Short mmCIF file of C-alpha atoms in Angstrom, two decimals:
data_model
loop_
_atom_site.label_atom_id
_atom_site.label_comp_id
_atom_site.label_asym_id
_atom_site.label_seq_id
_atom_site.Cartn_x
_atom_site.Cartn_y
_atom_site.Cartn_z
CA UNK S 1 -12.75 51.70 -42.63
CA UNK S 2 -16.03 51.02 -44.37
CA UNK S 3 -17.05 48.45 -41.75
CA UNK S 4 -16.23 50.91 -38.94
CA UNK S 5 -18.09 53.71 -40.72
CA UNK S 6 -21.22 51.55 -40.89
CA UNK S 7 -20.76 50.19 -37.38
CA UNK S 8 -20.62 53.66 -35.81
CA UNK S 9 -22.97 55.29 -38.32
CA UNK S 10 -20.35 57.93 -39.14
CA UNK S 11 -21.11 60.72 -41.57
CA UNK S 12 -17.56 60.71 -42.90
CA UNK S 13 -14.75 58.20 -43.45
CA UNK S 14 -11.14 59.30 -43.32
CA UNK S 15 -8.55 56.97 -44.76
CA UNK S 16 -5.02 56.93 -43.40
CA UNK S 17 -2.30 58.20 -45.66
CA UNK S 18 1.31 57.10 -45.60
CA UNK S 19 3.83 59.11 -47.54
CA UNK S 20 7.09 57.37 -48.39
CA UNK S 21 10.16 59.49 -49.08
CA UNK S 22 13.03 57.75 -50.84
CA UNK S 23 16.22 59.14 -49.34
CA UNK S 24 19.16 57.63 -51.17
CA UNK S 25 22.80 58.53 -50.89
CA UNK S 26 23.91 57.78 -47.35
CA UNK S 27 27.55 56.81 -47.27
CA UNK S 28 30.08 56.29 -44.54
CA UNK S 29 31.06 59.77 -43.36
CA UNK S 30 27.68 61.43 -44.03
CA UNK S 31 27.67 62.97 -40.56
CA UNK S 32 30.86 64.76 -41.56
CA UNK S 33 29.52 65.94 -44.92
CA UNK S 34 30.43 63.00 -47.18
CA UNK S 35 27.96 62.13 -49.96
CA UNK S 36 24.78 64.13 -49.44
CA UNK S 37 25.92 64.59 -45.84
CA UNK S 38 23.86 66.97 -43.74
CA UNK S 39 21.27 67.34 -46.51
CA UNK S 40 20.61 63.60 -46.22
CA UNK S 41 20.36 63.82 -42.45
CA UNK S 42 17.98 66.81 -42.60
CA UNK S 43 15.65 64.79 -44.85
CA UNK S 44 15.54 62.03 -42.23
CA UNK S 45 14.77 64.58 -39.47
CA UNK S 46 11.54 65.42 -41.31
CA UNK S 47 10.24 61.84 -41.24
CA UNK S 48 8.18 60.13 -38.54
CA UNK S 49 9.88 56.75 -38.98
CA UNK S 50 12.64 55.08 -40.96
CA UNK S 51 12.12 52.12 -43.29
CA UNK S 52 15.67 50.93 -43.82
CA UNK S 53 15.86 48.84 -46.99
CA UNK S 54 18.76 46.41 -46.58
CA UNK S 55 20.28 44.58 -49.52
CA UNK S 56 20.27 40.84 -48.88
CA UNK S 57 20.76 39.55 -52.42
CA UNK S 58 23.83 38.80 -54.54
CA UNK S 59 24.01 40.16 -58.08
CA UNK S 60 27.32 40.60 -59.86
CA UNK S 61 25.72 43.22 -62.13
CA UNK S 62 24.92 45.51 -59.20
CA UNK S 63 27.98 46.88 -57.46
CA UNK S 64 27.86 47.25 -53.68
CA UNK S 65 29.63 50.31 -52.26
CA UNK S 66 31.60 48.11 -49.82
CA UNK S 67 32.29 45.38 -52.38
CA UNK S 68 30.28 42.60 -50.71
CA UNK S 69 26.84 41.82 -49.31
CA UNK S 70 26.69 42.11 -45.53
CA UNK S 71 23.33 43.48 -44.33
CA UNK S 72 24.37 43.89 -40.69
CA UNK S 73 27.46 45.89 -41.66
CA UNK S 74 25.25 48.07 -43.86
CA UNK S 75 22.70 48.61 -41.07
CA UNK S 76 25.44 49.45 -38.60
CA UNK S 77 27.07 51.88 -41.03
CA UNK S 78 23.85 53.85 -41.35
CA UNK S 79 23.07 53.63 -37.65
CA UNK S 80 26.56 54.90 -36.86
CA UNK S 81 26.02 57.95 -39.08
CA UNK S 82 22.72 58.62 -37.30
CA UNK S 83 24.48 58.25 -33.95
CA UNK S 84 27.24 60.68 -34.96
CA UNK S 85 24.65 63.25 -36.03
CA UNK S 86 22.76 62.82 -32.75
CA UNK S 87 25.93 63.19 -30.69
CA UNK S 88 26.42 66.58 -32.31
CA UNK S 89 22.83 67.57 -31.45
CA UNK S 90 23.10 66.23 -27.89
CA UNK S 91 26.42 68.03 -27.30
CA UNK S 92 24.78 71.33 -28.24
CA UNK S 93 21.87 70.65 -25.88
CA UNK S 94 24.26 69.73 -23.06
CA UNK S 95 26.31 72.90 -23.58
CA UNK S 96 23.13 74.98 -23.66
CA UNK S 97 21.78 73.38 -20.47
CA UNK S 98 25.10 73.92 -18.68
CA UNK S 99 25.00 77.63 -19.54
CA UNK S 100 21.39 78.07 -18.43
CA UNK S 101 21.60 75.93 -15.28
CA UNK S 102 23.29 78.75 -13.38
CA UNK S 103 20.25 80.98 -13.84
CA UNK S 104 17.56 78.29 -13.61
CA UNK S 105 17.93 74.90 -11.89
CA UNK S 106 15.17 73.38 -14.09
CA UNK S 107 17.87 72.83 -16.72
CA UNK S 108 19.45 70.16 -14.49
CA UNK S 109 16.79 67.69 -15.71
CA UNK S 110 17.58 68.54 -19.31
CA UNK S 111 21.30 68.15 -18.67
CA UNK S 112 20.75 64.78 -16.99
CA UNK S 113 18.60 63.34 -19.78
CA UNK S 114 20.93 64.49 -22.58
CA UNK S 115 23.97 63.13 -20.73
CA UNK S 116 22.12 59.80 -20.40
CA UNK S 117 21.48 59.81 -24.15
CA UNK S 118 25.07 60.79 -24.96
CA UNK S 119 26.40 57.91 -22.89
CA UNK S 120 24.24 55.45 -24.86
CA UNK S 121 25.18 56.99 -28.23
CA UNK S 122 28.88 56.84 -27.39
CA UNK S 123 28.40 53.14 -26.58
CA UNK S 124 27.01 52.68 -30.11
CA UNK S 125 23.39 52.35 -29.01
CA UNK S 126 20.42 54.11 -30.59
CA UNK S 127 18.63 56.52 -28.26
CA UNK S 128 15.39 54.59 -28.85
CA UNK S 129 16.85 51.62 -26.96
CA UNK S 130 16.74 53.63 -23.70
CA UNK S 131 13.78 53.90 -21.35
CA UNK S 132 12.43 57.39 -20.67
CA UNK S 133 9.94 58.79 -18.21
CA UNK S 134 7.14 60.98 -19.56
CA UNK S 135 9.03 64.03 -18.27
CA UNK S 136 12.20 62.96 -20.09
CA UNK S 137 10.23 62.34 -23.29
CA UNK S 138 8.85 65.88 -23.08
CA UNK S 139 12.39 67.26 -22.69
CA UNK S 140 13.84 65.42 -25.70
CA UNK S 141 10.83 65.78 -28.00
CA UNK S 142 12.01 68.99 -29.63
CA UNK S 143 15.57 67.71 -30.12
CA UNK S 144 14.42 65.68 -33.17
CA UNK S 145 16.96 62.94 -32.54
CA UNK S 146 17.42 60.64 -35.51
CA UNK S 147 18.07 57.61 -33.30
CA UNK S 148 14.71 58.07 -31.53
CA UNK S 149 12.74 57.38 -34.70
CA UNK S 150 11.07 53.98 -35.05
CA UNK S 151 12.92 51.83 -37.57
CA UNK S 152 11.55 49.11 -39.83
CA UNK S 153 14.27 46.96 -41.38
CA UNK S 154 13.22 45.65 -44.80
CA UNK S 155 15.22 42.80 -46.33
CA UNK S 156 15.57 43.38 -50.08
CA UNK S 157 15.77 39.90 -51.61
CA UNK S 158 15.87 38.32 -55.06
CA UNK S 159 13.02 36.28 -56.46
CA UNK S 160 15.16 33.14 -56.12
CA UNK S 161 15.57 33.76 -52.38
CA UNK S 162 11.78 33.75 -51.94
CA UNK S 163 11.78 29.97 -52.55
CA UNK S 164 13.62 29.34 -49.26
CA UNK S 165 13.34 32.66 -47.42
CA UNK S 166 13.04 30.98 -44.00
CA UNK S 167 16.57 29.58 -44.33
CA UNK S 168 18.23 32.62 -45.90
CA UNK S 169 21.23 33.61 -43.74
CA UNK S 170 21.13 37.30 -44.72
CA UNK S 171 17.40 37.64 -44.09
CA UNK S 172 17.67 35.80 -40.78
CA UNK S 173 20.55 38.03 -39.67
CA UNK S 174 18.40 41.11 -40.38
CA UNK S 175 15.48 39.56 -38.47
CA UNK S 176 17.69 38.80 -35.48
CA UNK S 177 19.27 42.26 -35.52
CA UNK S 178 15.85 43.92 -35.68
CA UNK S 179 14.61 41.78 -32.80
CA UNK S 180 17.63 42.77 -30.66
CA UNK S 181 16.96 46.45 -31.42
CA UNK S 182 13.25 46.22 -30.71
CA UNK S 183 12.62 47.16 -34.35
#
């Protein structure tokens, strides 16, 4: 920032700010009210992106909710809860568009784009994996879909794993999964 300020002879420098919000408590069934349920999901709706911290280390002193370490299972559990929540949102938008389409044909576009998203969600895919035109992006912008948020998968490892991180099977599985998702 300082170099750019000098380079362009700016009167003022503005530093970027990133606010991290720790949202703990997602469990299987959150979309149906388990754990923090909808409160958890509403916290995620308020974020611009998701940094998903994935446990990749073994420690017998720290209990895992599913009894074993499997980062891909854990990622998919959370993604599935996000998908379920988005299906609920998309269903409402589809119903709304179907009601309004009789009075105004412009809702056909909205119906089409939300049906496209629903099809992907029902196939277990995040909405962000789809391609959208600028018009479609404008239609879905105010839906605040959880599965449209950019995701950064962060492998949480032990200090011992750092010695041979390139060959760690859990870390590599997270890397490969992220690559497949475009994350």
